[in-house]
């Protein structure tokens, strides 16, 4: 008989986590926005807030591309920083730099995980030959002349 330790987290579903992350994402965005508006957001809290915003956004919208979500967060933070500059007259370059670097680090971890997945699936295929932009095996990019010739069983020019 196998005894398993049960954690309250075991009872959660991915949908519940995603719905909770939406609330956390909105709360993080509001807190960061308030910090920018009042100009009381320190460099450390900007970095931590950016991390919470990035993680909650990625969990809240699992079907959205991570690069699009983190890109939107980057644009939003730059815009908020410039609005804060207009209001206070002081440009907090370090605060903006730490916020954007935090989002970049999250993206780097995602890219490393993607590369690990590619290594498991196709370890000996060159990256240039992996068309990852496919839907159910159908490539979105138009086929090259060489690919068309191969499909026709012809010799490429």
CSV table of N, CA, C and O in Angstrom, one decimal, residues 37 96 101 114 116 128 136 143:
chain,number,residue,atom,x,y,z
A,37,UNK,N,2.6,56.3,-10.4
A,37,UNK,CA,1.9,57.6,-10.3
A,37,UNK,C,2.3,58.4,-9.1
A,37,UNK,O,2.5,59.6,-9.2
A,96,UNK,N,13.5,51.8,-14.3
A,96,UNK,CA,13.1,51.2,-15.6
A,96,UNK,C,14.0,50.1,-16.1
A,96,UNK,O,13.5,49.1,-16.6
A,101,UNK,N,14.8,44.5,-17.3
A,101,UNK,CA,15.8,43.4,-17.2
A,101,UNK,C,15.1,42.2,-16.5
A,101,UNK,O,15.3,41.0,-16.9
A,114,UNK,N,12.2,26.2,-23.9
A,114,UNK,CA,11.9,25.9,-25.3
A,114,UNK,C,13.0,25.1,-26.0
A,114,UNK,O,12.8,24.2,-26.7
A,116,UNK,N,15.3,23.3,-24.5
A,116,UNK,CA,15.3,22.0,-23.9
A,116,UNK,C,14.3,21.1,-24.5
A,116,UNK,O,14.5,19.9,-24.8
A,128,UNK,N,17.6,25.9,-38.2
A,128,UNK,CA,17.1,26.5,-39.3
A,128,UNK,C,16.1,25.6,-40.1
A,128,UNK,O,15.2,26.1,-40.8
A,136,UNK,N,-1.0,22.2,-36.7
A,136,UNK,CA,-1.3,20.8,-37.0
A,136,UNK,C,-0.4,20.2,-38.1
A,136,UNK,O,-0.9,19.5,-39.0
A,143,UNK,N,6.2,27.4,-48.9
A,143,UNK,CA,7.2,26.5,-49.1
A,143,UNK,C,8.3,27.1,-50.1
A,143,UNK,O,7.9,27.8,-51.0
